[in-house]
Structure formats: structure tokens, C-alpha cells
Amino acid sequence: MLYAQITGWGRCLPPARLTNRDIMEVMDTSEEWILERTGIETRRISHVMSADLAHVASERALACAGVQADKIDMIAFATTTADEIVPNTASLLQGKLGATGAACFDLNAACTGFIYAFQMVSDMIRTGTIKSALVVGSERLSSLMNWKRRESAILFGDGAAALVLQASTQESGFFQGKMGCIENTRELLAIPDYGLHAIAQHRPLDITIDFHGREIFKNAVNEMANACTEVLERSGLDLKDVDLIVPHQANARIVEALAKKLNADPEKIVITLDRYANTSTSSIPIALCEAIEQGRVRPGATILMTAFGAGLTWGALLLKWGERIAPLGESSIELPATDKTGLELIKEAIRLRENVWHDNK
Ligand code: UT7
């Protein structure tokens, strides 16, 4: 029997911070509102592209696994902020890493992307199609935000994380999952011009998020709770058997409502959204990496992950950690330095929108 063991992990958070107080300089909001309604205190803003964040996270994950990049069979790059659509950003990452033997694809299931990618790649390893893979989540959502839309712009941050998966005969890795998408909810979270619409209709681009927070909130709690319950039932486990819960980091109130619905012990839940906000598809692997670094992942631990995102996509999965919790090696790679603050980077992004994009909403 083959398993898809997690043998390496690494994350990359850009250094520039944007606090709630900073955001008050560019929009009509308050520190109190953001903290009370979301639990977010600060977030990171990237001065580099998604592939650059992914590169650093991946080098760290490969060093942790003690695996050379050219031994990787597949790169699954989950993102909603691809540097390029054609060719895909996974192949850009391939070149940066020297992963010459890897098949490369991008996957967009919004904030649920990592859950989808992890499950698909794990199944390919378990069936023997491939022997190893890099599963990456990377996002630079700050450059996509319309900073005139206070209900959405305050929620997101930038960052990346990567896991190395390798075939193993030791029982570990992904063992139960469920993925889905609620039909007819596409308009609840959408960026209509972030595709061919405007070009096909000969209109200027208007990249703006249409966002119905309350509706997304309700759907998110229900679907994540249902998905978690189903994967637990299918694996014959109870929530008491789960050692750690790593939910998508969208909003502290969503996580609390989910915990209440599942009757989960808050001590088992990993939270990073206070410091990194919602990093979309990267949020779960970033939180997992942090939990490992903090010693919260024990050998053989059972871990439950769950997410939701635009679509509305949703998913949950259960995995069993292997024996090793210490990295085999470390990479010295770092992002190029910047002395810009998060606020300076956001002001640059706002100027760019005004100069380049049609921006009258
Ligand atoms: O990962 C996938 C993406 N994430 C999500 O989809 C997140 C899901 N939704 C949420 O997290 C929450 O719904 C939000 C944090 C977005 C909003 O919280 P809420 O408690 O649902 O607030 P609301 O949208 O019902 O708005 C309440 C009030 C409104 O004012 P009125 O109409 O009551 O006067 C908003 O205009 O809060 C106002 N408001 C703000 N006020 C200050 C909305 N955004 C802000 C803001 N600062 N940034």
C-alpha cells in the first residue's frame, strides 16, 4: 500500500506589514471595526510576485525534505493571483527551482485551492502515477484589491507556503477528503473582469471584487461543518480523535462559528489570521507550517483541514502526520530586500489602479 507522506514544509511571508491603523489612511474604516468584525490586526503586503513568494517557500520545503528539485515529479500551484495565465505560473516556478522533471499545472479553486490540490496530488501518489510532488499555495491579493471597497480590501494579505509529498509505505498523509462547490453562488464573491469578459466586450478593465460578506459567511460555516462531519464519519473517527484543526483563515468569527457547530475544542484550532489575515489558498499551509514550527504537530498526529472560497468552493480533508517533525535541512534563500512599508506598497498599488485601470467604482 502506498501513502503520500508530507516530508517537507516551508512558508514565505513578505516582510512589509499593513496594520488596521495604516488602512485608515486610505479608506473610511476603523481599527476597532476591523478587529471586532474579523479578528485581523495586521497583514503582510508583498513587493514581489506570487511566483517569487512560492519560490522561497518551495526552496525551504525542499531543503526540509532533503529532496533535490530535479527529483520532483509534479508541481501543483494553487493560486488566484497567477503572475501569468499562459503559460502557467507553475512552469515559471519550475524554472526558478530547476525542477526539470516536473509536470506543472496551476489550480484555481480560490481559497479552497490548496485543499483541492493536496487531495488530487496525494491520490496520484497513492495510486503510483507519480512518486513526489510539490504542492504550493501562493497569493499576492494586495495588488488585486480595490482599496475603495472597504468590505473586502481589509480582509486579505499576501504569502505562500509549500509542502513536499513523497510516496511512502509508512501509513501517513491524506486519508479522507471531500470537495464541492455550491451551485448558483458564483455572484457572492466575484471579480467579473478578471478574465476575458472585458476584452471580449471591448471594454476597459474594471478589476473589482463583488463581495457579499454575510451570505458567504453563512454558507462557509455550513459547508465547512458539513464537510468536516462527513470526512470524520467516512473515516470512522470522532472529533476527539483529531489532534489539530487547521481551518481557512478568513475571519475569527467564522472559525468560532465553525468550532461551535462542530463542538470543537478551541485549543486544537490553529489561528494565524490575526497576523497574516486571509491569504486565500495559502492560508492553510501557512498555518500548518506555523503549527509545526511551534511544536503543535506531534508524530502520528491526525489533522483536519477545511476551507471555502469563491465559487463557492468548499472542502475538508483528514491527514495523518508521519514520524518526522524536524526539518532535514534548511535553505538560506530569502526574498529580495525592501525598505518599503506596507502602507507605501498599498499607496503605490492605488496609484497604479488610478493610472492604468478604469477605476470609477
Ligand atoms: O475566504 C473567502 C473570502 N472571505 C470572506 O468571504 C469573508 C466572509 N465574510 C466576512 O468575513 C464578514 O461578512 C465581513 C467581515 C466581510 C463583514 O462582516 P459583517 O459582520 O458581515 O458586516 P456587514 O457586511 O453586515 O456590514 C456591517 C456594517 C455595514 O454598515 P451598515 O450597513 O450596518 O451601516 C457596512 O457598511 O459594517 C460596515 N462596514 C464597515 N465599516 C467599517 C463594512 N466594511 C467596513 C469596514 N469598516 N472595513
XYZ file of C-alpha atoms and ligand atoms in Angstrom:
409
model
C 0.000 0.000 0.000
C 1.348 3.441 -0.943
C 0.862 6.647 1.039
C 1.618 10.289 0.198
C 3.731 11.393 3.119
C 4.458 15.058 3.861
C 8.257 15.168 4.043
C 8.906 18.888 3.634
C 7.241 22.161 4.520
C 8.135 25.812 4.074
C 6.453 29.182 4.017
C 7.255 32.689 2.878
C 5.668 35.807 4.311
C 6.777 39.107 2.780
C 8.304 41.484 5.367
C 6.122 44.620 4.899
C 3.262 44.860 7.400
C -0.012 46.728 6.944
C -1.860 47.389 10.191
C -5.528 48.269 10.608
C -4.440 51.763 11.604
C -2.459 52.060 8.333
C -5.598 51.157 6.375
C -7.415 54.079 7.996
C -5.123 56.331 5.931
C -6.533 55.077 2.653
C -10.191 54.350 3.449
C -13.095 55.137 5.748
C -12.764 52.413 8.388
C -11.607 51.976 11.979
C -9.150 49.745 13.805
C -11.951 48.651 16.138
C -14.330 47.661 13.341
C -11.748 45.513 11.571
C -10.565 43.810 14.759
C -14.055 43.188 16.156
C -15.656 42.012 12.900
C -12.710 39.926 11.621
C -10.070 39.298 14.326
C -7.427 40.667 11.941
C -4.796 43.018 13.404
C -2.241 43.166 10.632
C -1.343 41.547 7.310
C 1.716 41.251 5.045
C 1.970 43.090 1.719
C 4.248 41.690 -0.958
C 6.761 43.685 -3.001
C 7.289 40.666 -5.293
C 5.080 38.433 -7.421
C 3.296 35.197 -6.430
C 5.940 33.026 -8.137
C 8.696 34.740 -6.119
C 6.893 34.064 -2.830
C 6.280 30.484 -3.990
C 9.943 30.089 -4.938
C 11.187 30.922 -1.440
C 8.527 28.736 0.234
C 9.344 25.838 -2.129
C 13.126 26.034 -1.638
C 12.522 25.907 2.102
C 10.165 22.932 1.740
C 12.624 21.040 -0.488
C 15.503 21.653 1.941
C 13.270 20.494 4.793
C 12.552 17.257 2.878
C 16.189 16.823 1.792
C 14.998 16.480 -1.800
C 16.622 17.979 -4.911
C 14.233 19.989 -7.105
C 15.001 17.842 -10.166
C 13.619 14.779 -8.348
C 10.116 16.274 -8.102
C 7.547 14.722 -10.483
C 4.856 17.384 -10.274
C 4.262 20.997 -9.240
C 0.676 21.834 -8.335
C 0.451 25.606 -7.967
C -2.746 26.723 -6.264
C -3.377 30.445 -6.706
C -5.916 33.081 -7.649
C -3.181 35.609 -8.370
C -1.093 33.894 -11.040
C 1.746 36.020 -12.445
C 0.706 34.816 -15.883
C -2.159 32.664 -17.115
C -0.371 31.467 -20.272
C 1.999 29.884 -19.712
C 1.012 28.846 -16.211
C 2.848 30.067 -13.119
C 3.794 26.528 -12.059
C 6.162 26.385 -15.049
C 7.669 29.727 -14.001
C 8.303 28.224 -10.560
C 9.731 25.105 -12.235
C 12.383 27.270 -13.937
C 13.256 29.117 -10.720
C 13.692 25.817 -8.848
C 15.313 23.772 -11.612
C 12.583 21.168 -11.235
C 13.373 19.747 -14.648
C 11.409 16.520 -14.211
C 8.151 18.086 -13.026
C 4.773 18.239 -14.735
C 3.344 21.683 -13.988
C -0.158 22.993 -13.504
C -1.962 25.894 -11.832
C -5.157 25.265 -9.934
C -7.785 27.877 -9.138
C -10.424 26.926 -6.592
C -9.979 30.298 -4.823
C -9.350 29.912 -1.074
C -10.116 26.163 -1.298
C -7.335 25.657 -3.879
C -4.825 24.092 -1.530
C -7.351 21.552 -0.234
C -8.218 20.560 -3.818
C -4.568 20.382 -4.938
C -3.369 18.453 -1.882
C -6.100 15.858 -2.269
C -5.618 15.399 -6.042
C -1.835 15.120 -5.831
C -1.998 12.776 -2.828
C -4.288 10.453 -4.777
C -1.851 10.445 -7.720
C 0.973 9.421 -5.395
C -1.154 6.787 -3.665
C -2.072 5.196 -6.989
C 1.570 5.183 -8.128
C 1.128 7.648 -11.026
C 3.827 9.917 -9.560
C 6.299 9.456 -6.723
C 6.764 13.004 -5.483
C 5.214 16.439 -5.742
C 5.385 19.983 -4.573
C 2.001 21.383 -3.584
C 2.186 25.157 -3.406
C -0.229 27.863 -2.337
C 0.833 31.397 -3.201
C -1.072 34.665 -3.321
C -0.464 38.347 -3.891
C -4.009 39.555 -3.372
C -2.971 43.064 -2.329
C -2.421 44.059 -5.955
C -5.899 42.813 -6.904
C -7.801 44.762 -4.247
C -9.912 47.780 -4.967
C -8.989 49.961 -1.989
C -12.267 51.841 -2.367
C -14.154 48.680 -1.330
C -13.767 48.598 2.433
C -15.840 45.425 2.962
C -13.284 43.319 1.073
C -9.927 45.150 0.917
C -9.349 44.946 4.681
C -9.630 41.155 4.717
C -6.688 39.925 2.690
C -2.920 39.548 2.938
C -0.072 38.101 0.863
C 2.010 34.974 1.410
C 2.933 31.490 0.257
C 3.620 28.012 1.594
C 4.632 24.700 0.044
C 4.592 21.040 1.025
C 6.706 18.228 -0.422
C 4.776 14.962 -0.743
C 6.583 11.661 -1.351
C 5.449 8.096 -1.825
C 5.955 6.045 1.314
C 4.915 2.659 2.653
C 4.536 4.160 6.124
C 0.881 4.862 6.880
C 0.665 8.667 6.724
C -0.581 11.615 4.691
C -4.008 12.234 3.203
C -6.589 9.569 4.005
C -10.068 11.088 3.664
C -11.445 14.117 1.863
C -14.485 15.798 0.445
C -14.634 18.668 -2.072
C -17.528 20.564 -3.576
C -18.931 23.794 -4.959
C -22.346 25.301 -4.140
C -24.175 25.896 -7.407
C -25.615 29.339 -8.173
C -23.495 31.172 -5.610
C -20.892 32.486 -8.050
C -22.010 36.119 -7.734
C -21.401 36.172 -3.950
C -17.666 36.546 -4.498
C -16.603 37.502 -7.982
C -14.140 39.583 -9.987
C -16.042 39.661 -13.293
C -13.330 41.394 -15.359
C -10.510 39.164 -14.115
C -10.794 37.069 -17.251
C -11.809 37.603 -20.857
C -15.145 39.375 -20.282
C -13.925 42.956 -20.659
C -11.588 42.139 -23.546
C -14.270 40.202 -25.450
C -16.719 43.066 -24.904
C -14.113 45.721 -25.892
C -14.417 47.463 -22.523
C -11.650 48.870 -20.321
C -10.739 46.568 -17.431
C -12.509 47.170 -14.126
C -10.940 44.733 -11.692
C -13.182 44.947 -8.643
C -14.380 42.328 -6.186
C -18.137 41.955 -5.875
C -18.440 40.695 -2.347
C -21.444 39.696 -0.233
C -19.745 39.019 3.089
C -22.765 37.974 5.164
C -24.014 35.437 2.622
C -20.530 33.994 2.163
C -20.161 33.823 5.954
C -23.319 31.684 6.406
C -22.522 29.360 3.514
C -18.921 28.991 4.649
C -19.807 27.893 8.184
C -22.457 25.420 6.994
C -20.412 23.827 4.202
C -17.192 23.549 6.186
C -19.076 21.993 9.123
C -20.867 19.506 6.818
C -17.635 18.611 5.019
C -15.759 18.076 8.305
C -18.574 15.909 9.687
C -18.661 13.804 6.535
C -14.915 13.133 6.358
C -14.902 12.219 10.040
C -17.848 9.846 9.595
C -16.347 8.238 6.497
C -13.082 7.571 8.319
C -14.813 6.241 11.438
C -13.277 8.981 13.562
C -14.704 11.375 16.084
C -13.574 14.975 16.520
C -11.953 13.808 19.793
C -9.557 11.719 17.664
C -8.387 14.838 15.824
C -5.276 16.448 17.307
C -5.228 19.666 15.301
C -7.733 21.619 13.202
C -6.346 23.929 10.515
C -9.221 25.987 9.086
C -9.081 28.554 6.304
C -8.112 31.862 7.917
C -10.870 34.168 6.654
C -12.430 35.600 9.789
C -12.134 34.763 13.516
C -15.944 34.822 13.786
C -16.246 32.238 11.002
C -13.745 29.986 12.778
C -15.600 30.448 16.087
C -18.959 29.645 14.492
C -17.454 26.553 12.858
C -15.937 25.406 16.155
C -19.295 25.875 17.873
C -21.139 23.921 15.200
C -18.650 21.062 15.385
C -18.319 21.305 19.167
C -14.551 21.542 18.681
C -12.022 22.298 21.398
C -10.665 25.817 20.618
C -7.240 24.685 21.894
C -6.924 22.395 18.870
C -7.549 25.155 16.325
C -4.646 26.885 14.584
C -5.125 30.639 14.116
C -2.837 32.932 12.137
C -5.367 35.378 10.676
C -4.700 37.944 13.420
C -1.211 38.483 11.945
C -1.479 37.444 8.283
C -5.214 37.998 7.525
C -6.774 35.930 4.753
C -4.038 34.755 2.370
C -6.605 32.807 0.322
C -5.253 29.461 -0.885
C -2.033 29.929 1.126
C -3.759 30.335 4.460
C -3.982 26.644 5.407
C -0.401 25.633 4.508
C 0.964 28.813 6.152
C -0.957 27.953 9.336
C 0.214 24.323 9.167
C 3.865 25.417 8.847
C 3.447 27.715 11.834
C 1.889 24.919 13.891
C 4.855 22.635 13.072
C 7.361 25.361 13.994
C 5.549 25.887 17.299
C 5.707 22.165 18.140
C 1.939 21.740 17.887
C 2.229 18.851 15.382
C 3.207 15.595 17.078
C 4.450 12.438 15.298
C 1.418 10.490 14.067
C -0.975 13.414 14.665
C -4.393 13.398 12.996
C -5.031 16.771 11.342
C -8.320 18.126 9.974
C -8.262 20.928 7.385
C -11.203 22.781 5.924
C -11.728 25.735 3.581
C -14.221 27.663 1.464
C -13.804 30.264 -1.256
C -15.174 31.906 -4.371
C -17.360 29.552 -6.368
C -18.442 28.975 -3.655
C -15.996 26.103 -3.417
C -15.528 24.170 -0.188
C -13.619 21.176 1.084
C -12.281 19.269 4.080
C -9.630 16.612 4.485
C -8.039 14.455 7.126
C -4.373 13.564 7.172
C -2.076 11.635 9.437
C 1.336 13.127 10.122
C 4.402 10.873 9.738
C 7.131 10.345 12.349
C 9.445 13.235 11.498
C 8.615 16.706 12.784
C 12.097 18.239 12.370
C 13.396 19.554 9.025
C 16.221 17.546 7.412
C 17.830 20.752 6.184
C 17.395 24.484 5.840
C 17.601 26.757 2.810
C 19.347 30.122 3.087
C 17.087 31.644 0.429
C 15.381 34.955 1.241
C 13.195 37.350 -0.724
C 14.981 40.371 -2.220
C 15.129 43.050 0.482
C 12.749 46.005 0.526
C 12.620 49.059 2.755
C 9.059 49.917 1.722
C 6.319 49.773 4.330
C 3.001 48.018 3.732
C 1.293 51.394 3.524
C 3.763 52.632 0.893
C 3.186 49.495 -1.176
C -0.598 49.918 -0.936
C -0.400 53.579 -1.923
C 1.657 52.503 -4.948
C -0.992 49.908 -5.840
C -3.736 52.554 -5.551
C -1.818 54.966 -7.822
C -1.292 52.178 -10.331
C -5.014 51.393 -10.381
C -5.846 55.045 -10.990
C -3.307 55.381 -13.790
C -3.710 52.054 -15.545
C -7.188 50.760 -14.844
C -10.585 52.223 -15.343
C -11.422 52.860 -11.681
C -14.585 54.804 -11.093
C -16.399 52.475 -8.645
O -12.118 33.443 2.141
C -13.123 33.873 1.302
C -13.273 35.355 1.408
N -13.686 35.774 2.737
C -14.947 36.017 3.011
O -15.763 35.822 2.153
C -15.330 36.553 4.375
C -16.772 36.292 4.719
N -17.444 37.379 5.379
C -16.983 38.077 6.439
O -15.916 37.795 6.934
C -17.839 39.170 7.024
O -19.131 39.107 6.455
C -17.239 40.589 6.806
C -16.018 40.782 7.715
C -16.824 40.784 5.374
C -18.248 41.663 7.172
O -18.710 41.490 8.490
P -20.277 41.563 8.808
O -20.409 41.456 10.259
O -20.939 40.524 7.956
O -20.628 43.039 8.380
P -21.665 43.554 7.263
O -21.148 43.235 5.900
O -23.015 43.061 7.616
O -21.576 45.105 7.484
C -21.978 45.718 8.710
C -21.690 47.197 8.626
C -22.245 47.866 7.366
O -22.748 49.133 7.745
P -24.344 49.370 7.950
O -24.954 48.994 6.633
O -24.720 48.439 9.058
O -24.414 50.799 8.287
C -21.007 48.058 6.493
O -21.132 49.154 5.622
O -20.277 47.448 8.614
C -19.951 48.331 7.525
N -18.607 48.019 7.072
C -17.505 48.605 7.546
N -17.338 49.558 8.481
C -16.071 49.933 8.763
C -18.237 47.122 6.118
N -16.896 47.105 5.985
C -16.408 48.024 6.865
C -15.110 48.472 7.190
N -15.002 49.425 8.146
N -13.993 47.973 6.614
